PDB file of N, CA and C in Angstrom:
ATOM      1  N   MET Q  11     282.313 -30.262 164.208  1.00 52.00           N
ATOM      2  CA  MET Q  11     283.359 -29.971 163.236  1.00 52.00           C
ATOM      3  C   MET Q  11     282.943 -28.730 162.450  1.00 52.00           C
ATOM      4  N   SER Q  12     283.867 -27.811 162.299  1.00 73.00           N
ATOM      5  CA  SER Q  12     283.549 -26.566 161.600  1.00 73.00           C
ATOM      6  C   SER Q  12     283.444 -26.792 160.096  1.00 73.00           C
ATOM      7  N   ASP Q  13     282.787 -25.840 159.448  1.00 84.00           N
ATOM      8  CA  ASP Q  13     282.650 -25.919 157.999  1.00 84.00           C
ATOM      9  C   ASP Q  13     284.008 -25.867 157.308  1.00 84.00           C
ATOM     10  N   LEU Q  14     284.920 -25.048 157.838  1.00 81.00           N
ATOM     11  CA  LEU Q  14     286.256 -24.970 157.249  1.00 81.00           C
ATOM     12  C   LEU Q  14     286.977 -26.310 157.343  1.00 81.00           C
ATOM     13  N   LYS Q  15     286.831 -26.972 158.480  1.00 84.00           N
ATOM     14  CA  LYS Q  15     287.477 -28.276 158.673  1.00 84.00           C
ATOM     15  C   LYS Q  15     286.916 -29.295 157.670  1.00 84.00           C
ATOM     16  N   LYS Q  16     285.601 -29.289 157.496  1.00 87.00           N
ATOM     17  CA  LYS Q  16     284.970 -30.206 156.532  1.00 87.00           C
ATOM     18  C   LYS Q  16     285.454 -29.907 155.112  1.00 87.00           C
ATOM     19  N   GLU Q  17     285.513 -28.624 154.775  1.00 88.00           N
ATOM     20  CA  GLU Q  17     285.961 -28.228 153.447  1.00 88.00           C
ATOM     21  C   GLU Q  17     287.422 -28.617 153.235  1.00 88.00           C
ATOM     22  N   ALA Q  18     288.234 -28.423 154.262  1.00 88.00           N
ATOM     23  CA  ALA Q  18     289.656 -28.791 154.172  1.00 88.00           C
ATOM     24  C   ALA Q  18     289.815 -30.286 153.948  1.00 88.00           C
ATOM     25  N   GLU Q  19     289.048 -31.086 154.670  1.00 90.00           N
ATOM     26  CA  GLU Q  19     289.121 -32.541 154.502  1.00 90.00           C
ATOM     27  C   GLU Q  19     288.682 -32.958 153.103  1.00 90.00           C
ATOM     28  N   SER Q  20     287.630 -32.330 152.627  1.00 90.00           N
ATOM     29  CA  SER Q  20     287.136 -32.637 151.287  1.00 90.00           C
ATOM     30  C   SER Q  20     288.176 -32.288 150.229  1.00 90.00           C
ATOM     31  N   LEU Q  21     288.786 -31.122 150.343  1.00 88.00           N
ATOM     32  CA  LEU Q  21     289.821 -30.717 149.391  1.00 88.00           C
ATOM     33  C   LEU Q  21     291.029 -31.639 149.474  1.00 88.00           C
ATOM     34  N   HIS Q  22     291.394 -32.020 150.680  1.00 89.00           N
ATOM     35  CA  HIS Q  22     292.535 -32.919 150.854  1.00 89.00           C
ATOM     36  C   HIS Q  22     292.279 -34.265 150.177  1.00 89.00           C
ATOM     37  N   LYS Q  23     291.083 -34.812 150.359  1.00 90.00           N
ATOM     38  CA  LYS Q  23     290.728 -36.092 149.722  1.00 90.00           C
ATOM     39  C   LYS Q  23     290.758 -35.964 148.205  1.00 90.00           C
ATOM     40  N   ALA Q  24     290.201 -34.874 147.690  1.00 89.00           N
ATOM     41  CA  ALA Q  24     290.182 -34.672 146.242  1.00 89.00           C
ATOM     42  C   ALA Q  24     291.595 -34.514 145.695  1.00 89.00           C
ATOM     43  N   ALA Q  25     292.430 -33.764 146.394  1.00 90.00           N
ATOM     44  CA  ALA Q  25     293.813 -33.570 145.951  1.00 90.00           C
ATOM     45  C   ALA Q  25     294.576 -34.890 145.947  1.00 90.00           C
ATOM     46  N   THR Q  26     294.367 -35.691 146.971  1.00 89.00           N
ATOM     47  CA  THR Q  26     295.031 -36.994 147.056  1.00 89.00           C
ATOM     48  C   THR Q  26     294.612 -37.883 145.889  1.00 89.00           C
ATOM     49  N   ALA Q  27     293.328 -37.897 145.593  1.00 88.00           N
ATOM     50  CA  ALA Q  27     292.841 -38.710 144.473  1.00 88.00           C
ATOM     51  C   ALA Q  27     293.395 -38.206 143.147  1.00 88.00           C
ATOM     52  N   LEU Q  28     293.444 -36.906 142.976  1.00 86.00           N
ATOM     53  CA  LEU Q  28     293.947 -36.326 141.731  1.00 86.00           C
ATOM     54  C   LEU Q  28     295.430 -36.619 141.535  1.00 86.00           C
ATOM     55  N   ARG Q  29     296.188 -36.649 142.629  1.00 87.00           N
ATOM     56  CA  ARG Q  29     297.616 -36.971 142.527  1.00 87.00           C
ATOM     57  C   ARG Q  29     297.837 -38.404 142.051  1.00 87.00           C
ATOM     58  N   LYS Q  30     296.895 -39.288 142.312  1.00 87.00           N
ATOM     59  CA  LYS Q  30     297.043 -40.708 141.969  1.00 87.00           C
ATOM     60  C   LYS Q  30     296.710 -41.004 140.514  1.00 87.00           C
ATOM     61  N   VAL Q  31     296.111 -40.048 139.807  1.00 84.00           N
ATOM     62  CA  VAL Q  31     295.703 -40.283 138.421  1.00 84.00           C
ATOM     63  C   VAL Q  31     296.885 -40.718 137.568  1.00 84.00           C
ATOM     64  N   SER Q  32     298.021 -40.071 137.735  1.00 82.00           N
ATOM     65  CA  SER Q  32     299.172 -40.392 136.885  1.00 82.00           C
ATOM     66  C   SER Q  32     299.657 -41.820 137.084  1.00 82.00           C
ATOM     67  N   HIS Q  33     299.425 -42.396 138.257  1.00 81.00           N
ATOM     68  CA  HIS Q  33     299.825 -43.783 138.492  1.00 81.00           C
ATOM     69  C   HIS Q  33     299.072 -44.730 137.561  1.00 81.00           C
ATOM     70  N   HIS Q  34     297.872 -44.315 137.161  1.00 81.00           N
ATOM     71  CA  HIS Q  34     297.055 -45.152 136.291  1.00 81.00           C
ATOM     72  C   HIS Q  34     297.303 -44.865 134.812  1.00 81.00           C
ATOM     73  N   THR Q  35     297.897 -43.734 134.495  1.00 81.00           N
ATOM     74  CA  THR Q  35     298.074 -43.366 133.087  1.00 81.00           C
ATOM     75  C   THR Q  35     299.494 -43.541 132.570  1.00 81.00           C
ATOM     76  N   ILE Q  36     300.469 -43.689 133.457  1.00 83.00           N
ATOM     77  CA  ILE Q  36     301.868 -43.757 133.020  1.00 83.00           C
ATOM     78  C   ILE Q  36     302.107 -44.916 132.052  1.00 83.00           C
ATOM     79  N   LYS Q  37     301.723 -46.121 132.434  1.00 85.00           N
ATOM     80  CA  LYS Q  37     301.999 -47.292 131.594  1.00 85.00           C
ATOM     81  C   LYS Q  37     301.219 -47.242 130.279  1.00 85.00           C
ATOM     82  N   PRO Q  38     299.901 -46.983 130.314  1.00 82.00           N
ATOM     83  CA  PRO Q  38     299.179 -46.913 129.033  1.00 82.00           C
ATOM     84  C   PRO Q  38     299.717 -45.816 128.106  1.00 82.00           C
ATOM     85  N   LEU Q  39     300.102 -44.679 128.673  1.00 81.00           N
ATOM     86  CA  LEU Q  39     300.637 -43.602 127.849  1.00 81.00           C
ATOM     87  C   LEU Q  39     301.974 -44.012 127.233  1.00 81.00           C
ATOM     88  N   HIS Q  40     302.819 -44.663 128.019  1.00 81.00           N
ATOM     89  CA  HIS Q  40     304.105 -45.144 127.493  1.00 81.00           C
ATOM     90  C   HIS Q  40     303.873 -46.140 126.355  1.00 81.00           C
ATOM     91  N   GLU Q  41     302.951 -47.072 126.543  1.00 83.00           N
ATOM     92  CA  GLU Q  41     302.660 -48.068 125.509  1.00 83.00           C
ATOM     93  C   GLU Q  41     302.091 -47.403 124.263  1.00 83.00           C
ATOM     94  N   PHE Q  42     301.223 -46.416 124.463  1.00 78.00           N
ATOM     95  CA  PHE Q  42     300.625 -45.703 123.342  1.00 78.00           C
ATOM     96  C   PHE Q  42     301.716 -44.982 122.537  1.00 78.00           C
ATOM     97  N   LYS Q  43     302.627 -44.316 123.248  1.00 78.00           N
ATOM     98  CA  LYS Q  43     303.712 -43.605 122.567  1.00 78.00           C
ATOM     99  C   LYS Q  43     304.601 -44.580 121.801  1.00 78.00           C
ATOM    100  N   ALA Q  44     304.878 -45.751 122.393  1.00 79.00           N
ATOM    101  CA  ALA Q  44     305.708 -46.746 121.732  1.00 79.00           C
ATOM    102  C   ALA Q  44     305.039 -47.251 120.455  1.00 79.00           C
ATOM    103  N   GLU Q  45     303.746 -47.446 120.508  1.00 77.00           N
ATOM    104  CA  GLU Q  45     303.005 -47.928 119.337  1.00 77.00           C
ATOM    105  C   GLU Q  45     302.972 -46.889 118.222  1.00 77.00           C
ATOM    106  N   SER Q  46     303.060 -45.618 118.579  1.00 73.00           N
ATOM    107  CA  SER Q  46     303.010 -44.589 117.539  1.00 73.00           C
ATOM    108  C   SER Q  46     304.258 -44.612 116.671  1.00 73.00           C
ATOM    109  N   ASP Q  47     305.323 -45.238 117.163  1.00 71.00           N
ATOM    110  CA  ASP Q  47     306.537 -45.371 116.368  1.00 71.00           C
ATOM    111  C   ASP Q  47     306.557 -46.658 115.557  1.00 71.00           C
ATOM    112  N   ASP Q  48     305.624 -47.553 115.806  1.00 72.00           N
ATOM    113  CA  ASP Q  48     305.552 -48.816 115.087  1.00 72.00           C
ATOM    114  C   ASP Q  48     304.143 -48.973 114.525  1.00 72.00           C
ATOM    115  N   LEU Q  49     303.933 -48.388 113.394  1.00 68.00           N
ATOM    116  CA  LEU Q  49     302.600 -48.425 112.790  1.00 68.00           C
ATOM    117  C   LEU Q  49     302.473 -49.523 111.745  1.00 68.00           C
ATOM    118  N   GLY Q  50     303.277 -50.572 111.890  1.00 66.00           N
ATOM    119  CA  GLY Q  50     303.210 -51.692 110.962  1.00 66.00           C
ATOM    120  C   GLY Q  50     301.847 -52.359 110.953  1.00 66.00           C
ATOM    121  N   ALA Q  51     301.094 -52.201 112.038  1.00 60.00           N
ATOM    122  CA  ALA Q  51     299.767 -52.808 112.122  1.00 60.00           C
ATOM    123  C   ALA Q  51     298.818 -52.219 111.071  1.00 60.00           C
ATOM    124  N   LEU Q  52     299.148 -51.041 110.577  1.00 61.00           N
ATOM    125  CA  LEU Q  52     298.308 -50.455 109.532  1.00 61.00           C
ATOM    126  C   LEU Q  52     298.482 -51.179 108.204  1.00 61.00           C
ATOM    127  N   GLY Q  53     299.603 -51.860 108.072  1.00 63.00           N
ATOM    128  CA  GLY Q  53     299.843 -52.643 106.868  1.00 63.00           C
ATOM    129  C   GLY Q  53     299.710 -51.825 105.602  1.00 63.00           C
ATOM    130  N   LYS Q  54     299.166 -52.461 104.590  1.00 60.00           N
ATOM    131  CA  LYS Q  54     299.007 -51.825 103.287  1.00 60.00           C
ATOM    132  C   LYS Q  54     298.043 -50.650 103.344  1.00 60.00           C
ATOM    133  N   LEU Q  55     297.068 -50.719 104.221  1.00 61.00           N
ATOM    134  CA  LEU Q  55     296.095 -49.639 104.298  1.00 61.00           C
ATOM    135  C   LEU Q  55     296.788 -48.308 104.562  1.00 61.00           C
ATOM    136  N   GLY Q  56     297.676 -48.299 105.538  1.00 55.00           N
ATOM    137  CA  GLY Q  56     298.403 -47.065 105.847  1.00 55.00           C
ATOM    138  C   GLY Q  56     299.248 -46.600 104.681  1.00 55.00           C
ATOM    139  N   SER Q  57     299.915 -47.554 104.004  1.00 58.00           N
ATOM    140  CA  SER Q  57     300.763 -47.195 102.875  1.00 58.00           C
ATOM    141  C   SER Q  57     299.940 -46.678 101.712  1.00 58.00           C
ATOM    142  N   LEU Q  58     298.834 -47.357 101.439  1.00 58.00           N
ATOM    143  CA  LEU Q  58     297.987 -46.947 100.316  1.00 58.00           C
ATOM    144  C   LEU Q  58     297.403 -45.561 100.535  1.00 58.00           C
ATOM    145  N   LEU Q  59     297.042 -45.278 101.737  1.00 63.00           N
ATOM    146  CA  LEU Q  59     296.434 -43.990 102.014  1.00 63.00           C
ATOM    147  C   LEU Q  59     297.469 -42.901 102.251  1.00 63.00           C
ATOM    148  N   GLY Q  60     298.714 -43.293 102.410  1.00 66.00           N
ATOM    149  CA  GLY Q  60     299.753 -42.314 102.710  1.00 66.00           C
ATOM    150  C   GLY Q  60     299.499 -41.640 104.048  1.00 66.00           C
ATOM    151  N   ALA Q  61     298.809 -42.330 104.949  1.00 71.00           N
ATOM    152  CA  ALA Q  61     298.376 -41.733 106.204  1.00 71.00           C
ATOM    153  C   ALA Q  61     299.296 -42.058 107.370  1.00 71.00           C
ATOM    154  N   THR Q  62     300.264 -42.917 107.154  1.00 72.00           N
ATOM    155  CA  THR Q  62     301.093 -43.374 108.260  1.00 72.00           C
ATOM    156  C   THR Q  62     301.714 -42.209 109.035  1.00 72.00           C
ATOM    157  N   GLU Q  63     302.317 -41.273 108.328  1.00 77.00           N
ATOM    158  CA  GLU Q  63     302.970 -40.153 109.016  1.00 77.00           C
ATOM    159  C   GLU Q  63     301.939 -39.271 109.721  1.00 77.00           C
ATOM    160  N   ASP Q  64     300.785 -39.070 109.088  1.00 78.00           N
ATOM    161  CA  ASP Q  64     299.730 -38.271 109.727  1.00 78.00           C
ATOM    162  C   ASP Q  64     299.228 -38.948 110.996  1.00 78.00           C
ATOM    163  N   ILE Q  65     299.074 -40.250 110.949  1.00 77.00           N
ATOM    164  CA  ILE Q  65     298.618 -41.000 112.121  1.00 77.00           C
ATOM    165  C   ILE Q  65     299.669 -40.940 113.218  1.00 77.00           C
ATOM    166  N   ARG Q  66     300.930 -41.132 112.837  1.00 79.00           N
ATOM    167  CA  ARG Q  66     302.027 -41.073 113.810  1.00 79.00           C
ATOM    168  C   ARG Q  66     302.054 -39.696 114.483  1.00 79.00           C
ATOM    169  N   GLU Q  67     301.940 -38.641 113.676  1.00 85.00           N
ATOM    170  CA  GLU Q  67     301.953 -37.283 114.223  1.00 85.00           C
ATOM    171  C   GLU Q  67     300.757 -37.060 115.153  1.00 85.00           C
ATOM    172  N   GLY Q  68     299.603 -37.562 114.761  1.00 86.00           N
ATOM    173  CA  GLY Q  68     298.414 -37.440 115.604  1.00 86.00           C
ATOM    174  C   GLY Q  68     298.573 -38.172 116.927  1.00 86.00           C
ATOM    175  N   MET Q  69     299.176 -39.345 116.891  1.00 85.00           N
ATOM    176  CA  MET Q  69     299.398 -40.108 118.119  1.00 85.00           C
ATOM    177  C   MET Q  69     300.395 -39.407 119.024  1.00 85.00           C
ATOM    178  N   HIS Q  70     301.452 -38.847 118.437  1.00 87.00           N
ATOM    179  CA  HIS Q  70     302.425 -38.091 119.244  1.00 87.00           C
ATOM    180  C   HIS Q  70     301.763 -36.872 119.886  1.00 87.00           C
ATOM    181  N   THR Q  71     300.919 -36.197 119.119  1.00 90.00           N
ATOM    182  CA  THR Q  71     300.220 -35.023 119.648  1.00 90.00           C
ATOM    183  C   THR Q  71     299.290 -35.426 120.786  1.00 90.00           C
ATOM    184  N   LEU Q  72     298.554 -36.517 120.614  1.00 89.00           N
ATOM    185  CA  LEU Q  72     297.649 -36.991 121.653  1.00 89.00           C
ATOM    186  C   LEU Q  72     298.414 -37.384 122.918  1.00 89.00           C
ATOM    187  N   ALA Q  73     299.545 -38.031 122.753  1.00 88.00           N
ATOM    188  CA  ALA Q  73     300.371 -38.405 123.914  1.00 88.00           C
ATOM    189  C   ALA Q  73     300.884 -37.153 124.619  1.00 88.00           C
ATOM    190  N   LYS Q  74     301.302 -36.169 123.844  1.00 90.00           N
ATOM    191  CA  LYS Q  74     301.803 -34.919 124.429  1.00 90.00           C
ATOM    192  C   LYS Q  74     300.691 -34.200 125.200  1.00 90.00           C
ATOM    193  N   LEU Q  75     299.508 -34.160 124.624  1.00 91.00           N
ATOM    194  CA  LEU Q  75     298.377 -33.512 125.298  1.00 91.00           C
ATOM    195  C   LEU Q  75     297.997 -34.249 126.582  1.00 91.00           C
ATOM    196  N   THR Q  76     298.078 -35.572 126.556  1.00 89.00           N
ATOM    197  CA  THR Q  76     297.773 -36.361 127.742  1.00 89.00           C
ATOM    198  C   THR Q  76     298.784 -36.062 128.841  1.00 89.00           C
ATOM    199  N   LYS Q  77     300.055 -35.934 128.478  1.00 87.00           N
ATOM    200  CA  LYS Q  77     301.087 -35.599 129.462  1.00 87.00           C
ATOM    201  C   LYS Q  77     300.838 -34.205 130.039  1.00 87.00           C
ATOM    202  N   GLN Q  78     300.474 -33.257 129.196  1.00 91.00           N
ATOM    203  CA  GLN Q  78     300.191 -31.902 129.671  1.00 91.00           C
ATOM    204  C   GLN Q  78     298.981 -31.893 130.598  1.00 91.00           C
ATOM    205  N   LEU Q  79     297.987 -32.709 130.281  1.00 91.00           N
ATOM    206  CA  LEU Q  79     296.808 -32.810 131.134  1.00 91.00           C
ATOM    207  C   LEU Q  79     297.185 -33.363 132.503  1.00 91.00           C
ATOM    208  N   ASP Q  80     298.038 -34.366 132.515  1.00 89.00           N
ATOM    209  CA  ASP Q  80     298.499 -34.925 133.780  1.00 89.00           C
ATOM    210  C   ASP Q  80     299.251 -33.871 134.598  1.00 89.00           C
ATOM    211  N   GLU Q  81     300.094 -33.086 133.932  1.00 91.00           N
ATOM    212  CA  GLU Q  81     300.824 -32.021 134.626  1.00 91.00           C
ATOM    213  C   GLU Q  81     299.851 -30.991 135.207  1.00 91.00           C
ATOM    214  N   GLU Q  82     298.803 -30.689 134.454  1.00 93.00           N
ATOM    215  CA  GLU Q  82     297.792 -29.748 134.948  1.00 93.00           C
ATOM    216  C   GLU Q  82     297.070 -30.326 136.164  1.00 93.00           C
ATOM    217  N   TRP Q  83     296.750 -31.618 136.108  1.00 90.00           N
ATOM    218  CA  TRP Q  83     296.092 -32.264 137.256  1.00 90.00           C
ATOM    219  C   TRP Q  83     296.986 -32.210 138.486  1.00 90.00           C
ATOM    220  N   GLN Q  84     298.287 -32.430 138.304  1.00 90.00           N
ATOM    221  CA  GLN Q  84     299.212 -32.387 139.437  1.00 90.00           C
ATOM    222  C   GLN Q  84     299.263 -30.978 140.032  1.00 90.00           C
ATOM    223  N   ALA Q  85     299.247 -29.969 139.166  1.00 93.00           N
ATOM    224  CA  ALA Q  85     299.250 -28.584 139.655  1.00 93.00           C
ATOM    225  C   ALA Q  85     297.950 -28.278 140.399  1.00 93.00           C
ATOM    226  N   GLU Q  86     296.836 -28.763 139.870  1.00 93.00           N
ATOM    227  CA  GLU Q  86     295.539 -28.584 140.542  1.00 93.00           C
ATOM    228  C   GLU Q  86     295.546 -29.276 141.904  1.00 93.00           C
ATOM    229  N   ALA Q  87     296.106 -30.471 141.951  1.00 92.00           N
ATOM    230  CA  ALA Q  87     296.163 -31.214 143.212  1.00 92.00           C
ATOM    231  C   ALA Q  87     296.997 -30.460 144.243  1.00 92.00           C
ATOM    232  N   LYS Q  88     298.114 -29.873 143.801  1.00 93.00           N
ATOM    233  CA  LYS Q  88     298.948 -29.102 144.722  1.00 93.00           C
ATOM    234  C   LYS Q  88     298.185 -27.892 145.242  1.00 93.00           C
ATOM    235  N   LEU Q  89     297.510 -27.196 144.356  1.00 93.00           N
ATOM    236  CA  LEU Q  89     296.728 -26.030 144.767  1.00 93.00           C
ATOM    237  C   LEU Q  89     295.629 -26.431 145.752  1.00 93.00           C
ATOM    238  N   MET Q  90     294.939 -27.524 145.466  1.00 93.00           N
ATOM    239  CA  MET Q  90     293.880 -27.994 146.365  1.00 93.00           C
ATOM    240  C   MET Q  90     294.460 -28.354 147.729  1.00 93.00           C
ATOM    241  N   GLY Q  91     295.627 -28.983 147.745  1.00 92.00           N
ATOM    242  CA  GLY Q  91     296.286 -29.318 149.003  1.00 92.00           C
ATOM    243  C   GLY Q  91     296.673 -28.068 149.778  1.00 92.00           C
ATOM    244  N   ASP Q  92     297.168 -27.056 149.055  1.00 94.00           N
ATOM    245  CA  ASP Q  92     297.535 -25.795 149.705  1.00 94.00           C
ATOM    246  C   ASP Q  92     296.310 -25.095 150.297  1.00 94.00           C
ATOM    247  N   VAL Q  93     295.207 -25.099 149.555  1.00 93.00           N
ATOM    248  CA  VAL Q  93     293.977 -24.486 150.061  1.00 93.00           C
ATOM    249  C   VAL Q  93     293.469 -25.256 151.275  1.00 93.00           C
ATOM    250  N   SER Q  94     293.554 -26.576 151.221  1.00 92.00           N
ATOM    251  CA  SER Q  94     293.152 -27.407 152.354  1.00 92.00           C
ATOM    252  C   SER Q  94     293.975 -27.064 153.592  1.00 92.00           C
ATOM    253  N   ASP Q  95     295.277 -26.933 153.417  1.00 93.00           N
ATOM    254  CA  ASP Q  95     296.152 -26.571 154.538  1.00 93.00           C
ATOM    255  C   ASP Q  95     295.801 -25.188 155.076  1.00 93.00           C
ATOM    256  N   ALA Q  96     295.504 -24.258 154.178  1.00 93.00           N
ATOM    257  CA  ALA Q  96     295.134 -22.903 154.603  1.00 93.00           C
ATOM    258  C   ALA Q  96     293.826 -22.919 155.398  1.00 93.00           C
ATOM    259  N   PHE Q  97     292.868 -23.715 154.957  1.00 92.00           N
ATOM    260  CA  PHE Q  97     291.604 -23.839 155.690  1.00 92.00           C
ATOM    261  C   PHE Q  97     291.839 -24.429 157.080  1.00 92.00           C
ATOM    262  N   ASP Q  98     292.702 -25.442 157.148  1.00 91.00           N
ATOM    263  CA  ASP Q  98     293.032 -26.031 158.457  1.00 91.00           C
ATOM    264  C   ASP Q  98     293.625 -24.974 159.390  1.00 91.00           C
ATOM    265  N   LEU Q  99     294.558 -24.205 158.881  1.00 93.00           N
ATOM    266  CA  LEU Q  99     295.195 -23.167 159.681  1.00 93.00           C
ATOM    267  C   LEU Q  99     294.188 -22.087 160.090  1.00 93.00           C
ATOM    268  N   LEU Q 100     293.349 -21.668 159.149  1.00 92.00           N
ATOM    269  CA  LEU Q 100     292.337 -20.662 159.456  1.00 92.00           C
ATOM    270  C   LEU Q 100     291.369 -21.165 160.523  1.00 92.00           C
ATOM    271  N   ASP Q 101     290.994 -22.429 160.440  1.00 90.00           N
ATOM    272  CA  ASP Q 101     290.099 -23.016 161.429  1.00 90.00           C
ATOM    273  C   ASP Q 101     290.739 -22.973 162.818  1.00 90.00           C
ATOM    274  N   ILE Q 102     292.021 -23.311 162.891  1.00 91.00           N
ATOM    275  CA  ILE Q 102     292.746 -23.273 164.170  1.00 91.00           C
ATOM    276  C   ILE Q 102     292.807 -21.847 164.711  1.00 91.00           C
ATOM    277  N   LEU Q 103     293.111 -20.893 163.833  1.00 93.00           N
ATOM    278  CA  LEU Q 103     293.198 -19.491 164.261  1.00 93.00           C
ATOM    279  C   LEU Q 103     291.859 -18.953 164.731  1.00 93.00           C
ATOM    280  N   LEU Q 104     290.792 -19.318 164.038  1.00 91.00           N
ATOM    281  CA  LEU Q 104     289.452 -18.873 164.454  1.00 91.00           C
ATOM    282  C   LEU Q 104     289.072 -19.486 165.796  1.00 91.00           C
ATOM    283  N   ALA Q 105     289.402 -20.757 165.996  1.00 90.00           N
ATOM    284  CA  ALA Q 105     289.101 -21.412 167.273  1.00 90.00           C
ATOM    285  C   ALA Q 105     289.902 -20.760 168.399  1.00 90.00           C
ATOM    286  N   ALA Q 106     291.148 -20.442 168.134  1.00 92.00           N
ATOM    287  CA  ALA Q 106     291.984 -19.785 169.143  1.00 92.00           C
ATOM    288  C   ALA Q 106     291.454 -18.399 169.464  1.00 92.00           C
ATOM    289  N   ALA Q 107     291.006 -17.673 168.468  1.00 92.00           N
ATOM    290  CA  ALA Q 107     290.458 -16.328 168.681  1.00 92.00           C
ATOM    291  C   ALA Q 107     289.174 -16.414 169.495  1.00 92.00           C
ATOM    292  N   ALA Q 108     288.334 -17.394 169.199  1.00 90.00           N
ATOM    293  CA  ALA Q 108     287.104 -17.575 169.946  1.00 90.00           C
ATOM    294  C   ALA Q 108     287.396 -17.945 171.395  1.00 90.00           C
ATOM    295  N   GLN Q 109     288.383 -18.780 171.603  1.00 90.00           N
ATOM    296  CA  GLN Q 109     288.787 -19.192 172.942  1.00 90.00           C
ATOM    297  C   GLN Q 109     289.339 -17.981 173.733  1.00 90.00           C
ATOM    298  N   ALA Q 110     290.103 -17.158 173.039  1.00 92.00           N
ATOM    299  CA  ALA Q 110     290.681 -15.982 173.694  1.00 92.00           C
ATOM    300  C   ALA Q 110     289.585 -15.004 174.128  1.00 92.00           C
ATOM    301  N   LYS Q 111     288.549 -14.893 173.329  1.00 90.00           N
ATOM    302  CA  LYS Q 111     287.436 -13.991 173.690  1.00 90.00           C
ATOM    303  C   LYS Q 111     286.698 -14.514 174.930  1.00 90.00           C
ATOM    304  N   LYS Q 112     286.605 -15.847 175.040  1.00 89.00           N
ATOM    305  CA  LYS Q 112     285.893 -16.440 176.177  1.00 89.00           C
ATOM    306  C   LYS Q 112     286.698 -16.308 177.463  1.00 89.00           C
ATOM    307  N   GLY Q 113     287.964 -16.433 177.350  1.00 76.00           N
ATOM    308  CA  GLY Q 113     288.719 -16.582 178.558  1.00 76.00           C
ATOM    309  C   GLY Q 113     289.760 -15.607 178.849  1.00 76.00           C
TER     310      GLY Q 113
END
């Protein structure tokens, strides 16, 4: 097996794994966002400190950043898949060129 083929397989596996990350984060992120709108659990502490709105804003920001991170991972996975496909094609072309020289 050529080095390009090995590299392509490795990139393909990594891209596949990276694409699956969002499957594990969708539900927790949704629950986290829902909780940021219901900060009753802070009770009097939140009211006394006047921190409820700051906490809510921080939670919304964290949820937004997590979503952006997931989007970045998906873009990285696509790029890795494209590079893997390019390596596969290059490997085929190099093998064909080598075969043509022999025969």
